[in-house]
Amino acid sequence: MNEMELKYGCNPNQKPSRVYMEDGSDLPITVLNGKPGYINLLDALNGWQLVKELKEATGLPAATSFKHVSPAGAAVGLPMDEVLRKIYWVDDLGDLSPLASAYARARGADRMSSFGDFISLSDVCDVDTAKLIKREVSDGVIAPGYEPEALEILKQKKNGKYNVIQIDPSYVPAPIEHKQVFGVTFEQGRNNLKIDKDLLSNVVTENKEIPDSAKIDLMISLITLKYTQSNSVCYVKGGQAIGIGAGQQSRVHCTRLAGQKADNWFLRQAPQVLNLPFIDKIKRADRDNAIDVYIGDEYMDVLADGEWQKVFTEKPPVFTKEEKRAWLDKMQDVALGSDAFFPFGDNIERAHKSGVKYIAQPGGSVRDDNVIDVCNKYRMAMAFTGIRLFHH
C-alpha cells in the first residue's frame, strides 16, 4: 500500500489528510487494527526511531511513551525492584518480560504526561506487554510484530478501535528528508548520527570516572533527546528517563522542568507516598493525579476537608517541604543529557539538586569554563560530545 487516508490532520478542520510514499514504494507500516490519525503517526514514527536506536546502542529491549511528538518516557528492559514495581502499579502482574519491564518504566516515569500516549516497542510485542498496555489509557502502539495472543488482547481495547501498527524493521528511509511549512519545502540530510560510548570519551572535568552503567544512562538520555522537541534536557537513572524537559525556549527552563519531573519520580518512592490510603476502586488516573498534587506545592487541593475523602480512606499528613528535601537528598548517580550546550552554570546548580553526577552535552559555549567549574564543585563528571541534537 502506497498511501493511507487519515481522518484529519493535526486538527479536525485540517482536511484532507493522508500519508504516502513520494517515490511510489509501499509504506513501511501496516495497520493491524484501528485507524490512526496524523499525530498518532508522527508519534509512532518518531518513537520507533528512538526505540530502534536504544536497542542498537544497549542490546536491550526498549520502549517509549510518546505524547505530542515528544517522549514522556523512554527505557530499556532492566528488572525492577519492589519499589519501582509498586510506583508503576505493576506489582500485581508477577514477573514481567524484559519488553514489558521497558514499557512499565517508560510509562511510569511521568504517568501524568503519558496519559493517552502512543507506544513504541523495539521488539515483537509479547503477551506480558499487551496485558500491561491493555490496562492503561493509550491511543495506540507500534512494533515490528505481535504474538498472536498479544494482538488479540490489544484488539479488545477501546471497543475494538485501538490503533495497532506493525512496522517493517528492515525499512531504511531515504538519506534526504523534506518538510513543508507555509507552502515552502525544507530539505535536509537525515540525522543518522550513531550515539555510542565513543561520544562520551572527551571528559572535561576533574572527575573522569564514568562507569559503564552511567554511560548506558547517558546514551539513553542522548538518544531520547534526538527525538525530543528542542530545547530539551533529559535526566536518566537505572536505564530509564526519569525527567524530560521539552520545547522550552530557555535551556535552564528545560533543566528545571525535567528536574521537577525527576524529583516527582523519586518523591513517589518515599514511604509517605507509597503508603497513601487510597479508597477502593479509585480510577487509575484519579490516583495518579492525587499523588501528583499531594507531592506538589498545591497539596491542600487534595487534603482539604471535603476533598481528601474522595480519594483517601483517612486524611494523610502533609508531606512537608523539609521532609521532601531530605528525601530528595538521597537521590544520587543521576545522568543528564542536553541537546545543546549549557550557556550558564545555573543549569548545573539545578541539576545538582536532583542528584546528577554524570553529564553529556555538546560543549562550545563561551562560558564552558564556568560550567566546568560548577561541575568540579560537585565532583560531577561531564563529557563534551561535540554534537548538537536539535529536533523539530
Short mmCIF file of C-alpha atoms in Angstrom, two decimals:
data_model
loop_
_atom_site.label_atom_id
_atom_site.label_comp_id
_atom_site.label_asym_id
_atom_site.label_seq_id
_atom_site.Cartn_x
_atom_site.Cartn_y
_atom_site.Cartn_z
CA MET A 1 0.00 0.00 0.00
CA ASN A 2 1.50 3.30 -1.14
CA GLU A 3 -0.76 5.73 0.77
CA MET A 4 -3.23 5.86 3.63
CA GLU A 5 -6.05 8.33 4.17
CA LEU A 6 -6.31 9.87 7.61
CA LYS A 7 -9.40 11.17 9.40
CA TYR A 8 -7.92 14.69 9.53
CA GLY A 9 -4.63 16.47 10.17
CA CYS A 10 -3.45 17.97 13.45
CA ASN A 11 -6.94 19.40 13.99
CA PRO A 12 -10.41 18.37 12.75
CA ASN A 13 -10.61 21.37 10.38
CA GLN A 14 -7.42 20.31 8.56
CA LYS A 15 -8.69 18.18 5.70
CA PRO A 16 -7.88 16.32 3.56
CA SER A 17 -5.12 14.36 5.27
CA ARG A 18 -3.05 11.36 4.23
CA VAL A 19 0.37 9.76 4.44
CA TYR A 20 2.08 8.41 1.34
CA MET A 21 5.42 7.49 -0.19
CA GLU A 22 6.57 10.04 -2.77
CA ASP A 23 8.82 7.53 -4.53
CA GLY A 24 5.91 5.17 -5.23
CA SER A 25 7.11 2.45 -2.87
CA ASP A 26 4.96 0.79 -0.23
CA LEU A 27 4.50 2.35 3.20
CA PRO A 28 6.73 0.65 5.79
CA ILE A 29 3.77 0.35 8.17
CA THR A 30 0.71 -1.88 8.24
CA VAL A 31 -2.33 -1.02 10.34
CA LEU A 32 -3.48 -4.23 12.03
CA ASN A 33 -6.30 -2.59 13.98
CA GLY A 34 -7.93 0.81 14.37
CA LYS A 35 -7.49 3.96 12.28
CA PRO A 36 -4.50 6.06 13.38
CA GLY A 37 -4.54 9.81 12.95
CA TYR A 38 -1.97 12.36 11.83
CA ILE A 39 -0.49 12.99 15.29
CA ASN A 40 -0.64 9.26 16.10
CA LEU A 41 1.63 8.53 13.15
CA LEU A 42 4.02 11.36 14.00
CA ASP A 43 4.38 9.90 17.49
CA ALA A 44 4.63 6.34 16.17
CA LEU A 45 7.37 7.02 13.63
CA ASN A 46 9.43 9.23 15.95
CA GLY A 47 9.03 6.72 18.77
CA TRP A 48 10.02 3.80 16.57
CA GLN A 49 13.29 5.51 15.64
CA LEU A 50 14.01 6.14 19.31
CA VAL A 51 13.46 2.55 20.50
CA LYS A 52 15.26 1.09 17.48
CA GLU A 53 18.33 3.13 18.34
CA LEU A 54 18.08 2.37 22.06
CA LYS A 55 18.05 -1.35 21.25
CA GLU A 56 21.05 -0.97 18.93
CA ALA A 57 23.01 1.06 21.48
CA THR A 58 22.32 -1.08 24.56
CA GLY A 59 21.37 -4.52 23.25
CA LEU A 60 18.26 -4.41 25.47
CA PRO A 61 14.56 -4.29 24.53
CA ALA A 62 13.34 -0.71 24.60
CA ALA A 63 10.05 1.16 24.86
CA THR A 64 8.92 4.75 24.76
CA SER A 65 5.74 6.58 25.66
CA PHE A 66 5.12 9.47 23.24
CA LYS A 67 2.80 12.46 23.57
CA HIS A 68 2.56 15.31 21.07
CA VAL A 69 5.75 14.45 19.20
CA SER A 70 8.00 14.19 22.28
CA PRO A 71 8.66 11.26 24.61
CA ALA A 72 7.08 11.36 28.06
CA GLY A 73 9.28 8.41 28.99
CA ALA A 74 11.82 6.02 27.49
CA ALA A 75 13.50 2.96 28.96
CA VAL A 76 15.29 -0.30 28.36
CA GLY A 77 14.17 -3.64 29.74
CA LEU A 78 16.06 -3.92 33.01
CA PRO A 79 14.48 -5.67 36.03
CA MET A 80 12.54 -3.57 38.53
CA ASP A 81 12.86 -3.70 42.28
CA GLU A 82 9.83 -3.93 44.55
CA VAL A 83 9.52 -0.15 44.98
CA LEU A 84 9.54 0.54 41.24
CA ARG A 85 7.01 -2.20 40.63
CA LYS A 86 4.75 -0.57 43.20
CA ILE A 87 5.01 3.03 41.96
CA TYR A 88 4.42 1.81 38.39
CA TRP A 89 1.37 -0.18 39.58
CA VAL A 90 2.59 -3.48 38.15
CA ASP A 91 3.26 -5.30 41.44
CA ASP A 92 0.17 -7.45 40.80
CA LEU A 93 1.38 -8.75 37.43
CA GLY A 94 4.13 -11.11 38.60
CA ASP A 95 7.44 -11.37 36.77
CA LEU A 96 7.38 -9.32 33.59
CA SER A 97 9.23 -9.91 30.34
CA PRO A 98 12.11 -7.51 29.58
CA LEU A 99 9.96 -5.73 26.97
CA ALA A 100 7.08 -5.30 29.40
CA SER A 101 9.52 -4.01 32.01
CA ALA A 102 10.77 -1.46 29.49
CA TYR A 103 7.25 -0.18 28.87
CA ALA A 104 6.35 -0.19 32.57
CA ARG A 105 9.39 2.02 33.16
CA ALA A 106 8.70 4.28 30.17
CA ARG A 107 5.04 4.72 31.11
CA GLY A 108 5.69 5.00 34.83
CA ALA A 109 8.31 7.75 34.80
CA ASP A 110 5.76 10.53 34.21
CA ARG A 111 2.31 8.98 34.36
CA MET A 112 0.54 12.33 34.08
CA SER A 113 2.22 13.12 30.76
CA SER A 114 1.86 9.53 29.50
CA PHE A 115 -1.93 9.53 29.85
CA GLY A 116 -3.26 8.81 26.35
CA ASP A 117 0.18 8.04 24.93
CA PHE A 118 1.32 6.35 21.75
CA ILE A 119 3.64 3.44 22.49
CA SER A 120 6.68 2.31 20.52
CA LEU A 121 8.33 -1.07 21.14
CA SER A 122 11.68 -2.25 19.80
CA ASP A 123 10.74 -5.94 19.81
CA VAL A 124 7.80 -8.16 18.93
CA CYS A 125 5.02 -7.34 21.39
CA ASP A 126 4.54 -10.28 23.78
CA VAL A 127 1.59 -11.19 25.99
CA ASP A 128 3.08 -9.58 29.12
CA THR A 129 3.45 -6.25 27.33
CA ALA A 130 -0.01 -6.47 25.77
CA LYS A 131 -1.61 -7.12 29.17
CA LEU A 132 0.17 -4.10 30.60
CA ILE A 133 -0.88 -1.89 27.68
CA LYS A 134 -4.48 -3.07 27.94
CA ARG A 135 -4.92 -1.59 31.42
CA GLU A 136 -3.53 1.85 30.56
CA VAL A 137 -5.19 4.75 28.73
CA SER A 138 -3.37 4.82 25.41
CA ASP A 139 -4.05 5.73 21.77
CA GLY A 140 -2.00 3.02 20.10
CA VAL A 141 1.18 1.04 19.69
CA ILE A 142 3.80 0.43 17.01
CA ALA A 143 6.10 -2.60 17.00
CA PRO A 144 7.93 -4.82 14.49
CA GLY A 145 5.45 -7.62 15.21
CA TYR A 146 2.93 -9.09 17.64
CA GLU A 147 2.47 -12.50 19.16
CA PRO A 148 -0.99 -13.81 18.10
CA GLU A 149 -2.38 -13.77 21.66
CA ALA A 150 -0.90 -10.32 22.29
CA LEU A 151 -2.58 -8.97 19.17
CA GLU A 152 -5.95 -10.32 20.26
CA ILE A 153 -5.55 -8.68 23.67
CA LEU A 154 -4.75 -5.32 22.08
CA LYS A 155 -7.67 -5.54 19.67
CA GLN A 156 -10.03 -5.55 22.65
CA LYS A 157 -9.01 -2.04 23.75
CA LYS A 158 -11.24 0.96 23.01
CA ASN A 159 -14.14 -1.28 22.00
CA GLY A 160 -12.04 -2.75 19.20
CA LYS A 161 -10.78 0.60 17.88
CA TYR A 162 -7.31 0.61 19.45
CA ASN A 163 -4.56 1.51 16.97
CA VAL A 164 -2.12 -1.34 16.37
CA ILE A 165 0.61 -0.71 13.81
CA GLN A 166 3.28 -3.08 12.55
CA ILE A 167 6.45 -1.58 11.08
CA ASP A 168 8.93 -3.25 8.78
CA PRO A 169 12.12 -3.34 10.92
CA SER A 170 14.28 -3.54 7.79
CA TYR A 171 12.92 -0.27 6.38
CA VAL A 172 15.60 2.37 5.75
CA PRO A 173 14.38 5.86 4.80
CA ALA A 174 15.98 7.98 2.09
CA PRO A 175 19.06 9.94 3.23
CA ILE A 176 17.39 13.26 2.34
CA GLU A 177 14.18 14.30 4.08
CA HIS A 178 11.67 17.02 3.24
CA LYS A 179 9.15 19.06 5.19
CA GLN A 180 6.71 21.77 4.15
CA VAL A 181 5.89 24.88 6.16
CA PHE A 182 3.58 27.55 4.76
CA GLY A 183 3.94 26.08 1.29
CA VAL A 184 7.73 26.23 1.45
CA THR A 185 9.66 22.95 1.19
CA PHE A 186 12.61 22.40 3.52
CA GLU A 187 15.25 19.79 2.73
CA GLN A 188 17.99 18.32 4.92
CA GLY A 189 20.01 15.19 5.40
CA ARG A 190 18.51 12.80 7.94
CA ASN A 191 20.13 12.82 11.36
CA ASN A 192 21.86 9.45 11.04
CA LEU A 193 24.29 10.14 13.88
CA LYS A 194 25.06 6.95 15.77
CA ILE A 195 25.11 7.52 19.50
CA ASP A 196 27.50 5.19 21.33
CA LYS A 197 30.03 5.24 24.15
CA ASP A 198 32.68 6.81 21.92
CA LEU A 199 30.73 10.08 22.13
CA LEU A 200 31.45 10.12 25.87
CA SER A 201 35.25 9.89 25.64
CA ASN A 202 36.02 13.62 25.98
CA VAL A 203 35.58 14.08 29.73
CA VAL A 204 36.46 17.69 30.56
CA THR A 205 36.00 17.72 34.34
CA GLU A 206 38.44 16.85 37.12
CA ASN A 207 36.36 13.73 37.83
CA LYS A 208 36.98 11.48 34.82
CA GLU A 209 35.20 8.40 36.12
CA ILE A 210 32.03 7.45 34.24
CA PRO A 211 31.14 3.80 34.95
CA ASP A 212 29.55 1.64 32.27
CA SER A 213 26.13 1.85 33.91
CA ALA A 214 26.29 5.65 33.74
CA LYS A 215 27.44 5.51 30.11
CA ILE A 216 24.33 3.47 29.29
CA ASP A 217 22.20 6.08 31.05
CA LEU A 218 23.92 8.90 29.19
CA MET A 219 23.35 7.13 25.85
CA ILE A 220 19.68 6.73 26.76
CA SER A 221 19.49 10.45 27.52
CA LEU A 222 21.12 11.45 24.23
CA ILE A 223 19.04 9.08 22.08
CA THR A 224 15.90 10.30 23.83
CA LEU A 225 16.90 13.91 23.16
CA LYS A 226 17.49 13.11 19.50
CA TYR A 227 13.73 12.63 19.14
CA THR A 228 12.51 15.27 21.62
CA GLN A 229 11.33 18.72 20.54
CA SER A 230 14.08 21.22 21.32
CA ASN A 231 15.26 22.82 23.51
CA SER A 232 15.42 19.65 25.59
CA VAL A 233 17.12 18.12 28.62
CA CYS A 234 16.78 14.55 29.88
CA TYR A 235 17.53 13.04 33.32
CA VAL A 236 18.14 9.27 33.37
CA LYS A 237 18.70 6.75 36.15
CA GLY A 238 18.88 2.96 36.13
CA GLY A 239 18.13 2.53 32.43
CA GLN A 240 15.18 4.88 32.10
CA ALA A 241 14.39 8.52 31.57
CA ILE A 242 13.02 9.97 34.81
CA GLY A 243 12.55 13.57 33.69
CA ILE A 244 12.28 15.09 30.20
CA GLY A 245 12.04 18.83 29.59
CA ALA A 246 10.98 19.57 26.02
CA GLY A 247 10.22 22.54 23.81
CA GLN A 248 11.36 25.32 26.13
CA GLN A 249 12.92 28.48 24.75
CA SER A 250 15.36 28.72 27.67
CA ARG A 251 17.84 25.96 28.48
CA VAL A 252 17.57 26.47 32.24
CA HIS A 253 13.78 26.19 31.99
CA CYS A 254 14.31 22.79 30.32
CA THR A 255 16.64 21.80 33.14
CA ARG A 256 14.14 22.94 35.78
CA LEU A 257 11.16 21.27 34.12
CA ALA A 258 12.98 17.97 33.63
CA GLY A 259 14.42 18.21 37.14
CA GLN A 260 11.00 18.73 38.65
CA LYS A 261 9.75 15.62 36.85
CA ALA A 262 12.78 13.66 38.08
CA ASP A 263 12.10 14.89 41.62
CA ASN A 264 8.47 13.79 41.37
CA TRP A 265 9.61 10.35 40.18
CA PHE A 266 11.78 9.99 43.27
CA LEU A 267 9.26 11.51 45.68
CA ARG A 268 6.75 8.86 44.62
CA GLN A 269 9.13 6.31 46.16
CA ALA A 270 9.03 7.94 49.60
CA PRO A 271 7.21 5.97 52.34
CA GLN A 272 4.71 8.81 52.79
CA VAL A 273 3.59 8.34 49.19
CA LEU A 274 3.91 4.57 48.90
CA ASN A 275 1.59 4.18 51.89
CA LEU A 276 -1.14 6.64 50.89
CA PRO A 277 -4.51 5.11 51.95
CA PHE A 278 -6.46 5.18 48.69
CA ILE A 279 -10.12 4.23 48.66
CA ASP A 280 -11.08 1.01 46.93
CA LYS A 281 -11.79 1.08 43.21
CA ILE A 282 -10.29 4.53 42.67
CA LYS A 283 -9.64 5.10 38.96
CA ARG A 284 -6.01 4.92 37.91
CA ALA A 285 -6.00 8.46 36.51
CA ASP A 286 -7.58 9.88 39.68
CA ARG A 287 -4.98 8.09 41.80
CA ASP A 288 -2.11 9.40 39.67
CA ASN A 289 -3.49 12.93 39.80
CA ALA A 290 -3.90 12.76 43.58
CA ILE A 291 -0.28 11.67 44.01
CA ASP A 292 0.94 14.45 41.74
CA VAL A 293 -0.98 17.06 43.73
CA TYR A 294 0.00 15.57 47.12
CA ILE A 295 3.74 15.80 46.42
CA GLY A 296 3.44 19.28 44.87
CA ASP A 297 3.05 22.77 46.28
CA GLU A 298 -0.76 22.72 45.95
CA TYR A 299 -1.16 19.72 48.27
CA MET A 300 -4.13 21.28 50.08
CA ASP A 301 -6.16 20.83 46.89
CA VAL A 302 -6.30 17.14 47.75
CA LEU A 303 -6.02 17.37 51.57
CA ALA A 304 -8.75 19.94 52.20
CA ASP A 305 -11.86 18.80 54.06
CA GLY A 306 -14.38 17.52 51.57
CA GLU A 307 -11.62 16.69 49.08
CA TRP A 308 -9.45 14.07 50.76
CA GLN A 309 -12.50 11.88 51.36
CA LYS A 310 -12.90 11.50 47.58
CA VAL A 311 -9.60 9.62 47.25
CA PHE A 312 -8.39 8.52 50.70
CA THR A 313 -9.87 6.38 53.47
CA GLU A 314 -8.23 8.70 56.01
CA LYS A 315 -6.56 12.09 55.76
CA PRO A 316 -2.81 11.70 55.14
CA PRO A 317 -0.34 14.01 56.90
CA VAL A 318 1.21 16.83 54.92
CA PHE A 319 4.43 15.83 53.15
CA THR A 320 6.37 18.88 54.32
CA LYS A 321 8.90 20.82 52.28
CA GLU A 322 11.64 19.79 54.72
CA GLU A 323 10.68 16.12 54.51
CA LYS A 324 10.66 16.25 50.72
CA ARG A 325 14.08 17.90 50.60
CA ALA A 326 15.50 15.32 53.00
CA TRP A 327 14.18 12.52 50.79
CA LEU A 328 15.43 14.12 47.57
CA ASP A 329 18.91 14.40 49.06
CA LYS A 330 19.06 10.60 48.85
CA MET A 331 18.77 10.63 45.05
CA GLN A 332 22.23 10.02 43.62
CA ASP A 333 24.13 8.99 40.48
CA VAL A 334 21.64 10.51 38.05
CA ALA A 335 22.76 11.05 34.43
CA LEU A 336 21.84 14.17 32.48
CA GLY A 337 21.95 14.88 28.76
CA SER A 338 21.36 18.16 26.95
CA ASP A 339 20.65 18.56 23.23
CA ALA A 340 22.79 21.74 23.08
CA PHE A 341 25.43 23.39 25.23
CA PHE A 342 24.74 24.74 28.69
CA PRO A 343 25.30 28.51 28.45
CA PHE A 344 25.47 29.11 32.21
CA GLY A 345 26.43 27.24 35.35
CA ASP A 346 22.92 27.73 36.76
CA ASN A 347 21.86 24.63 34.82
CA ILE A 348 24.43 22.58 36.72
CA GLU A 349 23.33 24.05 40.05
CA ARG A 350 19.76 22.95 39.30
CA ALA A 351 20.88 19.52 38.13
CA HIS A 352 22.81 19.01 41.37
CA LYS A 353 19.57 19.39 43.36
CA SER A 354 18.24 16.31 41.57
CA GLY A 355 21.24 14.09 42.25
CA VAL A 356 23.01 14.48 38.91
CA LYS A 357 26.54 13.11 38.86
CA TYR A 358 27.14 12.45 35.14
CA ILE A 359 26.53 14.87 32.27
CA ALA A 360 26.78 14.71 28.48
CA GLN A 361 26.42 17.88 26.42
CA PRO A 362 27.93 19.25 23.21
CA GLY A 363 30.10 21.95 24.77
CA GLY A 364 31.08 25.04 22.81
CA SER A 365 29.68 27.81 24.98
CA VAL A 366 31.79 30.90 25.64
CA ARG A 367 31.14 30.07 29.31
CA ASP A 368 32.26 26.43 29.17
CA ASP A 369 34.85 27.21 31.87
CA ASN A 370 32.14 28.38 34.25
CA VAL A 371 30.03 25.30 33.57
CA ILE A 372 33.04 23.03 34.15
CA ASP A 373 33.90 24.86 37.38
CA VAL A 374 30.41 24.25 38.78
CA CYS A 375 30.67 20.57 37.83
CA ASN A 376 34.01 20.36 39.60
CA LYS A 377 32.49 21.96 42.69
CA TYR A 378 30.11 18.99 42.96
CA ARG A 379 32.56 16.32 41.73
CA MET A 380 30.44 15.67 38.65
CA ALA A 381 31.89 14.01 35.54
CA MET A 382 30.96 15.80 32.32
CA ALA A 383 31.66 14.72 28.75
CA PHE A 384 31.64 17.09 25.78
CA THR A 385 30.15 15.21 22.82
CA GLY A 386 30.71 17.95 20.23
CA ILE A 387 27.34 17.03 18.74
CA ARG A 388 24.14 19.07 18.87
CA LEU A 389 20.83 17.13 18.84
CA PHE A 390 18.13 19.65 17.92
CA HIS A 391 14.88 18.10 16.68
CA HIS A 392 11.92 19.96 15.20
#
